[in-house]
Amino acid sequence: MNLSDSGIKVKDIPKSPMDTNGKRLKKIVSILVKHEITKGLTPEKLRLIIEDLGPTFIKIGQIMSMRRDIFPSDYCIELEKLRSQVTPMPFDEFIRIIEEEYECPVNEVFRTINQEPLGSASIAQVHAANLLDGAKVVIKVQRPGIYKVMAQDVVLLNRATGILNIASGIGDVVDFKMIVDEMWSTAQQEMDFLFEAKNAQLFNELNAEIKYIGCPRIYNQFTTAKVLVMEDIVGIEIDEKKELQEAGYDLQEIGIKLAENYVKQIIDDGFFHADPHPGNMFIRDGQIVWIDLGMMGKLSKREMGLLRRSVKAVATRDVESLEGAILSLGVHKGKRINHSLLYEAIDRMLDVYGTEELSNINMGRFLEEILRIAAENHIGMPRGISMLSRGMITIEGVIAEISPDANFVRIMANHMAGQQVANFDLNNFMETNRRKILISGEKAISVPGQISDFLSLANKGQLKVNLEVMGSDEPLAEIDQMVNKIVICIILAALLISSSFIATTDMTPLFMGIPALGALGYFTAIILSLGLMISIHRKKRKR
């Protein structure tokens, strides 16, 4: 049996896309006509259009639903309903794909395969099965031709993104190309099941010492890019409260442990489940078992540190620290950042959150608010932060449903406080910050002298202050133009008056019966007047 680990093959990518892309474009247009897109777009209509357009657009819709900082909230809520279940592929087709991957009959690997699918999504279909040794597993198989369809759509979408950015008028806020690239990157990983296998392995390693956390075992010997075989998890879904209580579980304990583990995934590991809805968490033998590890969020050490700094800034209502964290996390998009407006927006946000106890703050919504402020100020945030925002909103909803008294934010704050105490090493702190302490000490010594010089200059009237007014570029430019026009008008008046005086004299040479110098003055005044009128006219047209 030859099990390939090479992933997506080059032959899967369409070689000559012109005719196939034309057919696909025609189909897309027909779907838009069918839904009467010219008569307006509602959130529900957009969802139905996306479902008809197929897996590529469903993935884009799912990403859009996570970005409430960019898209209207009612659209995001509706797009969260995008169905994951689609028409199942025939069982014979399911078997054919497995045998093509394994290059042998399925009965050489599996004793039985249930013909009824457990789930049928846009990218893959899942069936329960038994291995030859009797082990219960599930088989996840990629739909045939799905890569080609999505590759064609991405080609078309990449051609359209420039037009969308210009036509929508929100290119500075919504980077459609970025959304398409993010979708394609995510979809390619989801279509290569070796990525999910690696995610499960890493998740197991990071949570190996936590007895109450688990994830399905992956059978790597039977896993390829298009076929994933993993342990069948038989348990109770985490939101089935009645069944859990009847089985003797404490819902309060489940909620606290779920929150503690998700905080660990974010704060300690920087590797978290990006779609923690109830269907992806089961309770089995006293464990919270996470499934469907195809979409995992990642944060760098730097991003984790800045996230901790943001939470601390909210707790202490430190506007400057939170502004610094946002600027450090984000990427500036072209336009100069107006720091005064950014500061005011953060200050207003903290006015709202600052009136609440830290434990009452919804961290998911708070992150959404940060993303919104960043977008309004042309600051692009990392993909991991937007995924985290959606993940935290979802997990907080799950915890509130099963265990209302288990407070996610309080658990996060306690975890961070304990982490700081546990990780504090005085010797290491002194070694790391020795240079900073030395520089600060030297500056502190020089402060009294600087104050003395400042007061001395002020007393002598020699003190000068350089002041930069933020956000004043446009008003100052307007004033500059007004001054220029006034100067031109004064010059015009001087030319006309002086030319009139010269015209009354007998100065030679003459031009058309009047002194040439006077004629030159009149001519120059006319040219300047015309130039000034054209400039004013153009400015009015631009307005």
Coordinates of C-alpha atoms in Angstrom, one line a residue:
M1 CA 0.0 0.0 0.0
N2 CA 1.5 3.3 -1.1
L3 CA 0.3 6.2 1.1
S4 CA 1.3 9.6 -0.4
D5 CA 2.4 12.4 1.9
S6 CA 3.1 14.9 -0.9
G7 CA -0.1 17.0 -0.5
I8 CA -1.8 18.7 -3.4
K9 CA -0.3 17.8 -6.7
V10 CA 0.5 20.2 -9.5
K11 CA -1.8 18.2 -11.9
D12 CA -4.8 19.2 -9.8
I13 CA -4.4 22.9 -10.8
P14 CA -6.1 23.9 -14.1
K15 CA -3.6 24.4 -16.8
S16 CA -5.6 26.6 -19.2
P17 CA -8.2 28.5 -17.2
M18 CA -9.6 30.7 -20.0
D19 CA -12.5 28.5 -21.1
T20 CA -13.3 27.0 -17.7
N21 CA -13.1 30.4 -16.1
G22 CA -15.5 31.7 -18.7
K23 CA -18.0 29.0 -17.8
R24 CA -17.6 29.6 -14.1
L25 CA -18.0 33.3 -14.6
K26 CA -21.2 32.7 -16.6
K27 CA -22.5 30.5 -13.7
I28 CA -21.7 33.1 -11.1
V29 CA -23.6 35.8 -13.1
S30 CA -26.6 33.5 -13.5
I31 CA -26.7 33.0 -9.7
L32 CA -26.6 36.8 -9.2
V33 CA -29.4 37.3 -11.7
K34 CA -31.5 34.6 -10.1
H35 CA -31.3 36.4 -6.7
E36 CA -32.1 39.8 -8.3
I37 CA -29.0 41.4 -7.0
T38 CA -29.8 44.6 -8.9
K39 CA -32.8 45.1 -6.6
G40 CA -30.7 45.5 -3.5
L41 CA -28.9 43.3 -1.0
T42 CA -30.1 42.2 2.4
P43 CA -28.1 40.0 4.9
E44 CA -30.3 37.0 4.2
K45 CA -30.0 37.4 0.4
L46 CA -26.2 37.7 0.6
R47 CA -26.1 34.4 2.6
L48 CA -28.3 32.6 0.1
I49 CA -26.2 33.9 -2.8
I50 CA -23.0 32.7 -1.1
E51 CA -24.5 29.3 -0.5
D52 CA -25.4 28.9 -4.2
L53 CA -22.0 30.2 -5.3
G54 CA -20.3 27.2 -3.6
P55 CA -17.4 26.4 -1.3
T56 CA -15.0 29.2 -2.2
F57 CA -17.6 31.9 -1.4
I58 CA -18.8 30.0 1.7
K59 CA -15.3 30.2 3.0
I60 CA -15.1 33.9 2.2
G61 CA -18.5 34.4 3.9
Q62 CA -17.2 32.6 7.0
I63 CA -14.2 34.9 7.2
M64 CA -16.4 38.0 6.6
S65 CA -18.6 36.8 9.5
M66 CA -15.6 37.1 11.8
R67 CA -14.8 40.7 10.9
R68 CA -17.4 42.8 12.6
D69 CA -14.8 45.5 12.8
I70 CA -15.1 45.9 9.0
F71 CA -18.6 44.6 8.0
P72 CA -22.0 45.6 9.4
S73 CA -23.0 43.5 12.4
D74 CA -26.3 42.3 10.9
Y75 CA -24.5 40.9 7.9
C76 CA -21.9 39.2 10.1
I77 CA -24.6 37.6 12.2
E78 CA -26.5 36.3 9.1
L79 CA -23.2 34.9 7.6
E80 CA -22.6 32.9 10.7
K81 CA -25.5 30.8 9.6
L82 CA -23.8 29.6 6.4
R83 CA -24.6 25.9 6.3
S84 CA -21.8 23.4 6.8
Q85 CA -24.0 20.5 5.6
V86 CA -24.3 20.1 1.8
T87 CA -25.7 17.3 -0.4
P88 CA -23.6 14.1 0.3
M89 CA -21.5 12.6 -2.4
P90 CA -22.4 9.0 -3.4
F91 CA -20.9 6.3 -1.2
D92 CA -19.3 4.7 -4.3
E93 CA -17.5 7.9 -5.0
F94 CA -16.3 8.1 -1.4
I95 CA -14.9 4.5 -1.6
R96 CA -13.3 5.3 -5.0
I97 CA -11.3 8.3 -3.6
I98 CA -10.0 6.1 -0.7
E99 CA -8.9 3.3 -3.0
E100 CA -7.2 5.8 -5.4
E101 CA -5.2 7.3 -2.4
Y102 CA -4.3 3.9 -0.9
E103 CA -3.8 2.1 -4.2
C104 CA -5.5 -0.9 -2.8
P105 CA -9.1 -2.1 -2.0
V106 CA -10.7 -0.6 1.2
N107 CA -11.2 -4.0 2.7
E108 CA -7.5 -4.3 3.1
V109 CA -7.6 -1.4 5.6
F110 CA -11.2 -1.3 7.0
R111 CA -13.4 -4.1 8.3
T112 CA -16.5 -2.0 7.8
I113 CA -17.5 1.5 6.6
N114 CA -20.9 2.9 7.5
Q115 CA -22.7 4.0 4.3
E116 CA -24.6 6.9 6.0
P117 CA -22.3 9.9 6.4
L118 CA -21.8 11.5 9.8
G119 CA -21.4 14.8 8.0
S120 CA -21.1 16.2 4.5
A121 CA -19.5 19.7 4.2
S122 CA -18.4 21.7 1.2
I123 CA -14.8 20.4 1.3
A124 CA -15.1 17.0 2.9
Q125 CA -17.4 14.1 3.9
V126 CA -17.1 12.0 7.0
H127 CA -18.1 8.3 7.6
A128 CA -17.8 6.1 10.6
A129 CA -15.8 2.9 10.2
N130 CA -13.9 0.1 11.9
L131 CA -10.2 -0.8 11.2
L132 CA -9.2 -4.5 10.8
D133 CA -8.3 -4.7 14.5
G134 CA -11.8 -3.5 15.4
A135 CA -10.8 0.1 16.4
K136 CA -13.7 2.6 15.9
V137 CA -12.6 5.5 13.6
V138 CA -14.0 8.1 11.3
I139 CA -12.8 8.6 7.8
K140 CA -12.7 12.2 6.3
V141 CA -12.5 12.3 2.5
Q142 CA -11.9 15.4 0.4
R143 CA -14.6 16.0 -2.3
P144 CA -13.4 15.3 -5.8
G145 CA -12.4 18.3 -7.9
I146 CA -12.9 20.8 -5.1
Y147 CA -9.3 22.1 -5.4
K148 CA -9.9 22.9 -9.1
V149 CA -13.2 24.7 -8.5
M150 CA -11.7 26.8 -5.7
A151 CA -8.6 27.6 -7.7
Q152 CA -10.7 28.9 -10.6
D153 CA -12.8 31.1 -8.3
V154 CA -9.6 32.5 -6.7
V155 CA -8.3 33.5 -10.1
L156 CA -11.6 35.3 -10.9
L157 CA -11.7 36.9 -7.5
N158 CA -8.1 38.1 -7.6
R159 CA -8.9 39.8 -11.0
A160 CA -12.0 41.5 -9.4
T161 CA -10.4 42.7 -6.1
G162 CA -8.8 45.8 -7.6
I163 CA -12.2 46.9 -9.0
L164 CA -14.0 46.1 -5.8
N165 CA -11.5 48.2 -3.8
I166 CA -12.0 51.2 -6.1
A167 CA -15.7 50.8 -6.8
S168 CA -16.7 50.2 -3.1
G169 CA -14.9 53.4 -2.0
I170 CA -13.6 51.5 1.1
G171 CA -10.3 50.2 -0.2
D172 CA -8.4 51.8 2.7
V173 CA -10.6 50.0 5.3
V174 CA -11.5 46.7 3.5
D175 CA -8.7 45.0 1.6
F176 CA -10.6 42.5 -0.5
K177 CA -7.4 41.0 -1.8
M178 CA -6.3 40.3 1.7
I179 CA -9.7 38.6 2.4
V180 CA -9.3 36.4 -0.7
D181 CA -5.7 35.5 0.2
E182 CA -6.7 34.7 3.7
M183 CA -9.5 32.4 2.5
W184 CA -7.3 30.7 0.0
S185 CA -4.5 30.1 2.5
T186 CA -7.0 28.7 5.0
A187 CA -8.8 26.6 2.4
Q188 CA -5.5 25.1 1.1
Q189 CA -4.6 24.0 4.6
E190 CA -8.1 22.5 5.2
M191 CA -7.8 20.6 1.8
D192 CA -4.5 19.1 2.9
F193 CA -5.4 16.8 5.8
L194 CA -1.8 16.4 6.7
F195 CA -2.1 20.0 8.2
E196 CA -4.9 18.8 10.4
A197 CA -2.9 15.8 11.5
K198 CA 0.0 18.0 12.4
N199 CA -2.3 20.4 14.3
A200 CA -3.7 17.5 16.4
Q201 CA -0.1 16.3 17.1
L202 CA 0.9 19.8 18.3
F203 CA -2.3 20.2 20.3
N204 CA -1.6 16.9 22.1
E205 CA 2.0 17.9 22.9
L206 CA 1.0 21.3 24.3
N207 CA -1.8 19.8 26.5
A208 CA -0.1 16.5 27.4
E209 CA 0.2 17.4 31.1
I210 CA -3.5 18.4 31.4
K211 CA -5.4 15.3 32.2
Y212 CA -8.9 16.8 31.6
I213 CA -8.1 17.8 28.0
G214 CA -7.8 15.6 24.9
C215 CA -8.2 15.4 21.1
P216 CA -8.8 12.5 18.7
R217 CA -5.9 10.2 18.0
I218 CA -4.8 10.5 14.3
Y219 CA -3.9 7.3 12.5
N220 CA -0.9 8.7 10.6
Q221 CA -0.3 5.4 8.7
F222 CA -3.7 5.7 7.0
T223 CA -3.7 9.5 6.6
T224 CA -2.9 11.3 3.3
A225 CA -3.6 14.8 1.9
K226 CA -7.1 13.7 0.8
V227 CA -8.0 11.0 3.4
L228 CA -7.8 11.5 7.2
V229 CA -8.4 8.6 9.6
M230 CA -8.9 9.5 13.3
E231 CA -10.3 8.1 16.5
D232 CA -14.1 8.1 16.7
I233 CA -15.1 10.2 19.7
V234 CA -18.1 8.9 21.5
G235 CA -19.2 11.3 24.1
I236 CA -21.7 14.1 25.1
E237 CA -21.6 17.4 23.3
I238 CA -20.6 20.1 25.8
D239 CA -23.9 22.1 25.5
E240 CA -26.1 19.0 26.3
K241 CA -26.6 20.0 29.9
K242 CA -29.3 17.6 30.9
E243 CA -27.3 14.6 29.6
L244 CA -24.1 15.8 31.3
Q245 CA -25.9 16.2 34.6
E246 CA -27.5 12.8 34.3
A247 CA -24.1 11.3 33.7
G248 CA -22.9 12.9 37.0
Y249 CA -20.9 15.8 35.6
D250 CA -20.6 19.2 37.4
L251 CA -21.4 21.9 34.8
Q252 CA -19.7 24.6 36.9
E253 CA -16.5 22.6 36.9
I254 CA -16.7 22.0 33.1
G255 CA -17.2 25.7 32.5
I256 CA -14.2 26.7 34.6
K257 CA -11.9 24.0 33.1
L258 CA -13.0 24.9 29.6
A259 CA -12.2 28.6 30.2
E260 CA -8.9 27.8 31.9
N261 CA -7.8 25.7 29.0
Y262 CA -8.8 28.2 26.3
V263 CA -6.9 30.9 28.2
K264 CA -3.9 28.7 28.3
Q265 CA -4.2 28.1 24.5
I266 CA -4.2 31.9 24.0
I267 CA -1.8 33.2 26.6
D268 CA 0.7 30.4 27.0
D269 CA 0.7 28.4 23.7
G270 CA -0.3 31.0 21.1
F271 CA -2.1 28.1 19.4
F272 CA -5.8 28.0 19.9
H273 CA -9.0 26.5 18.4
A274 CA -10.4 29.1 16.0
D275 CA -13.9 27.7 15.9
P276 CA -14.8 26.6 19.5
H277 CA -18.6 26.1 18.9
P278 CA -20.3 23.4 21.0
G279 CA -20.2 20.8 18.2
N280 CA -16.4 20.8 18.4
M281 CA -16.2 19.9 22.1
F282 CA -17.3 16.6 23.7
I283 CA -17.2 15.3 27.2
R284 CA -15.8 11.8 27.4
D285 CA -14.5 9.9 30.5
G286 CA -14.0 13.1 32.4
Q287 CA -12.2 14.8 29.6
I288 CA -13.0 17.8 27.4
V289 CA -12.2 16.5 23.9
W290 CA -11.6 19.1 21.2
I291 CA -12.3 17.9 17.7
D292 CA -12.0 19.4 14.1
L293 CA -8.6 20.9 14.5
G294 CA -8.4 22.0 10.8
M295 CA -8.7 25.7 11.7
M296 CA -6.3 26.7 14.4
G297 CA -5.3 30.3 15.2
K298 CA -1.7 31.2 15.9
L299 CA -0.1 34.1 17.8
S300 CA 3.6 34.9 17.9
K301 CA 5.3 35.5 21.3
R302 CA 5.3 39.2 20.5
E303 CA 1.6 39.2 19.7
M304 CA 0.9 37.2 23.0
G305 CA 2.9 39.8 24.9
L306 CA 1.0 42.7 23.3
L307 CA -2.3 41.0 24.0
R308 CA -1.4 40.7 27.7
R309 CA -0.4 44.4 27.6
S310 CA -3.8 45.3 26.2
V311 CA -5.7 43.4 28.9
K312 CA -3.6 45.1 31.5
A313 CA -4.2 48.5 29.9
V314 CA -8.0 48.0 30.1
A315 CA -7.8 46.9 33.8
T316 CA -5.7 50.1 34.6
R317 CA -7.5 52.4 32.1
D318 CA -4.1 53.2 30.5
V319 CA -4.9 54.9 27.2
E320 CA -1.2 55.4 26.2
S321 CA -0.3 51.7 26.8
L322 CA -3.3 50.5 24.8
E323 CA -2.6 52.9 21.9
G324 CA 1.0 51.6 21.9
A325 CA -0.1 48.0 21.8
I326 CA -2.5 48.7 18.9
L327 CA 0.2 50.5 16.9
S328 CA 2.7 47.7 17.7
L329 CA 0.3 45.0 16.6
G330 CA -0.9 46.6 13.5
V331 CA 0.4 47.5 10.1
H332 CA -0.1 51.1 8.9
K333 CA -2.0 51.4 5.6
G334 CA -0.7 54.3 3.5
K335 CA -2.3 57.3 5.2
R336 CA -0.6 59.1 8.0
I337 CA -2.0 58.1 11.4
N338 CA -3.8 60.9 13.2
H339 CA -2.7 60.1 16.7
S340 CA -5.0 62.6 18.4
L341 CA -8.1 60.9 16.8
L342 CA -6.7 57.4 17.6
Y343 CA -6.1 58.5 21.2
E344 CA -9.7 60.0 21.5
A345 CA -11.3 56.8 20.1
I346 CA -9.4 54.6 22.6
D347 CA -10.2 57.0 25.4
R348 CA -13.9 56.9 24.5
M349 CA -13.8 53.1 24.4
L350 CA -12.1 52.9 27.8
D351 CA -14.7 55.3 29.2
V352 CA -17.3 52.6 28.4
Y353 CA -15.3 49.6 29.6
G354 CA -13.7 51.6 32.5
T355 CA -17.1 51.9 34.2
E356 CA -17.4 48.1 34.5
E357 CA -15.6 45.6 36.7
L358 CA -13.0 43.8 34.7
S359 CA -14.9 40.5 35.3
N360 CA -17.9 41.9 33.6
I361 CA -16.1 42.8 30.3
N362 CA -16.8 40.7 27.3
M363 CA -13.3 40.1 25.9
G364 CA -14.6 39.0 22.5
R365 CA -16.6 42.3 22.0
F366 CA -13.7 44.3 23.4
L367 CA -11.3 42.8 20.8
E368 CA -13.9 43.6 18.1
E369 CA -13.9 47.2 19.3
I370 CA -10.1 47.3 19.1
L371 CA -10.3 45.9 15.5
R372 CA -12.9 48.5 14.6
I373 CA -10.8 51.4 15.9
A374 CA -7.7 50.1 14.1
A375 CA -9.7 49.8 10.8
E376 CA -11.0 53.3 11.1
N377 CA -7.5 54.6 11.6
H378 CA -6.1 52.6 8.6
I379 CA -4.3 50.1 10.8
G380 CA -4.4 46.5 9.6
M381 CA -4.4 43.9 12.4
P382 CA -2.8 40.4 12.2
R383 CA -5.0 37.5 11.1
G384 CA -4.5 35.8 14.4
I385 CA -6.1 38.6 16.3
S386 CA -9.3 38.7 14.1
M387 CA -9.5 34.9 14.5
L388 CA -9.1 35.3 18.3
S389 CA -11.9 37.8 18.4
R390 CA -14.4 35.4 16.8
G391 CA -13.1 32.5 18.9
M392 CA -13.4 34.4 22.2
I393 CA -17.0 35.6 21.4
T394 CA -17.9 31.9 20.7
I395 CA -16.2 30.4 23.7
E396 CA -17.7 33.1 26.1
G397 CA -21.1 32.2 24.7
V398 CA -20.5 28.5 25.3
I399 CA -19.3 29.1 28.9
A400 CA -22.2 31.4 29.7
E401 CA -24.6 28.8 28.5
I402 CA -23.3 25.8 30.4
S403 CA -21.9 27.6 33.5
P404 CA -23.0 31.2 34.0
D405 CA -20.9 31.7 37.1
A406 CA -17.6 30.7 35.4
N407 CA -16.2 34.1 34.4
F408 CA -13.9 34.0 31.5
V409 CA -12.2 37.4 32.0
R410 CA -11.6 36.8 35.7
I411 CA -10.0 33.4 34.9
M412 CA -7.8 35.2 32.3
A413 CA -6.8 37.9 34.7
N414 CA -6.0 35.4 37.5
H415 CA -4.0 33.3 35.0
M416 CA -2.0 36.3 33.9
A417 CA -1.3 37.4 37.5
G418 CA -0.2 33.9 38.5
Q419 CA 2.0 33.6 35.3
Q420 CA 3.8 36.9 36.2
V421 CA 4.5 35.7 39.7
A422 CA 5.6 32.2 38.7
N423 CA 7.9 33.5 35.9
F424 CA 9.5 36.4 37.9
D425 CA 13.2 35.9 38.5
L426 CA 15.0 38.8 40.2
N427 CA 18.4 37.9 38.9
N428 CA 17.1 37.4 35.4
F429 CA 15.1 40.7 35.6
M430 CA 18.3 42.6 36.7
E431 CA 20.4 41.0 34.0
T432 CA 17.8 41.8 31.3
N433 CA 17.1 45.3 32.4
R434 CA 20.6 46.3 33.7
R435 CA 21.3 48.6 30.7
K436 CA 17.8 50.2 30.9
I437 CA 18.3 50.9 34.6
L438 CA 21.8 52.4 34.0
I439 CA 20.5 54.7 31.2
S440 CA 17.5 55.7 33.3
G441 CA 19.8 56.5 36.2
E442 CA 22.0 58.7 34.1
K443 CA 19.0 60.6 32.7
A444 CA 17.6 61.0 36.2
I445 CA 20.8 62.6 37.4
S446 CA 20.7 65.1 34.5
V447 CA 17.0 66.1 35.2
P448 CA 17.8 68.8 37.9
G449 CA 20.3 70.5 35.5
Q450 CA 17.8 70.4 32.7
I451 CA 15.1 72.0 34.9
S452 CA 17.6 74.7 36.0
D453 CA 18.5 75.5 32.3
F454 CA 14.8 75.6 31.4
L455 CA 14.0 78.1 34.2
S456 CA 17.0 80.2 33.3
L457 CA 16.0 80.5 29.7
A458 CA 12.4 81.3 30.6
N459 CA 13.6 84.0 33.0
K460 CA 15.8 85.6 30.3
G461 CA 12.9 85.4 27.7
Q462 CA 15.0 83.1 25.5
L463 CA 12.8 80.0 25.8
K464 CA 11.4 78.6 22.5
V465 CA 8.8 75.9 22.2
N466 CA 8.4 73.8 19.0
L467 CA 4.7 72.8 18.8
E468 CA 3.2 70.4 16.3
V469 CA -0.6 70.4 16.1
M470 CA -1.7 66.9 15.1
G471 CA -4.4 66.7 12.4
S472 CA -3.6 70.3 11.3
D473 CA -2.1 69.5 7.9
E474 CA -5.3 70.3 5.9
P475 CA -6.3 73.5 7.7
L476 CA -2.7 74.8 7.5
A477 CA -2.6 73.9 3.7
E478 CA -5.8 75.9 3.3
I479 CA -4.3 78.9 5.1
D480 CA -1.2 78.6 3.0
Q481 CA -3.2 78.8 -0.2
M482 CA -5.2 81.8 1.0
V483 CA -2.0 83.7 1.9
N484 CA -0.6 82.9 -1.6
K485 CA -3.7 84.3 -3.2
I486 CA -3.6 87.5 -1.1
V487 CA 0.1 88.0 -2.1
I488 CA -0.8 87.6 -5.8
C489 CA -3.6 90.1 -5.5
I490 CA -1.3 92.6 -3.8
I491 CA 1.2 92.1 -6.6
L492 CA -1.6 92.5 -9.2
A493 CA -2.7 95.8 -7.6
A494 CA 0.9 97.1 -7.5
L495 CA 1.4 96.2 -11.2
L496 CA -1.8 97.9 -12.3
I497 CA -1.2 101.1 -10.3
S498 CA 2.5 101.4 -11.3
S499 CA 1.6 100.6 -14.9
S500 CA -1.1 103.3 -14.9
F501 CA 1.4 105.9 -13.5
I502 CA 4.0 104.9 -16.2
A503 CA 1.3 105.2 -18.9
T504 CA 0.8 108.9 -18.1
T505 CA 4.5 109.7 -18.7
D506 CA 6.5 110.3 -21.9
M507 CA 8.9 107.3 -21.2
T508 CA 10.3 105.6 -24.2
P509 CA 10.2 103.3 -26.1
L510 CA 6.5 103.2 -26.9
F511 CA 4.3 100.3 -27.6
M512 CA 0.9 101.0 -29.3
G513 CA 1.3 104.6 -28.3
I514 CA 2.0 104.0 -24.6
P515 CA 5.3 103.4 -22.7
A516 CA 6.4 99.8 -23.3
L517 CA 7.1 99.3 -19.6
G518 CA 3.6 100.2 -18.7
A519 CA 2.2 97.8 -21.4
L520 CA 4.4 95.0 -20.0
G521 CA 3.0 95.7 -16.5
Y522 CA -0.6 95.5 -17.8
F523 CA 0.2 92.3 -19.7
T524 CA 1.7 90.6 -16.7
A525 CA -1.3 91.6 -14.5
I526 CA -3.7 90.0 -17.0
I527 CA -1.7 86.7 -17.1
L528 CA -1.6 86.5 -13.3
S529 CA -5.3 87.3 -13.1
L530 CA -6.1 84.5 -15.6
G531 CA -3.9 82.0 -13.7
L532 CA -5.6 82.9 -10.4
M533 CA -9.1 82.5 -11.9
I534 CA -8.3 79.1 -13.4
S535 CA -6.9 77.9 -10.0
I536 CA -10.1 79.0 -8.2
H537 CA -12.3 77.3 -10.8
R538 CA -10.4 74.0 -10.6
K539 CA -10.7 74.0 -6.8
K540 CA -14.4 74.6 -7.0
R541 CA -14.8 71.7 -9.4
K542 CA -12.8 69.3 -7.1
R543 CA -15.2 70.2 -4.3

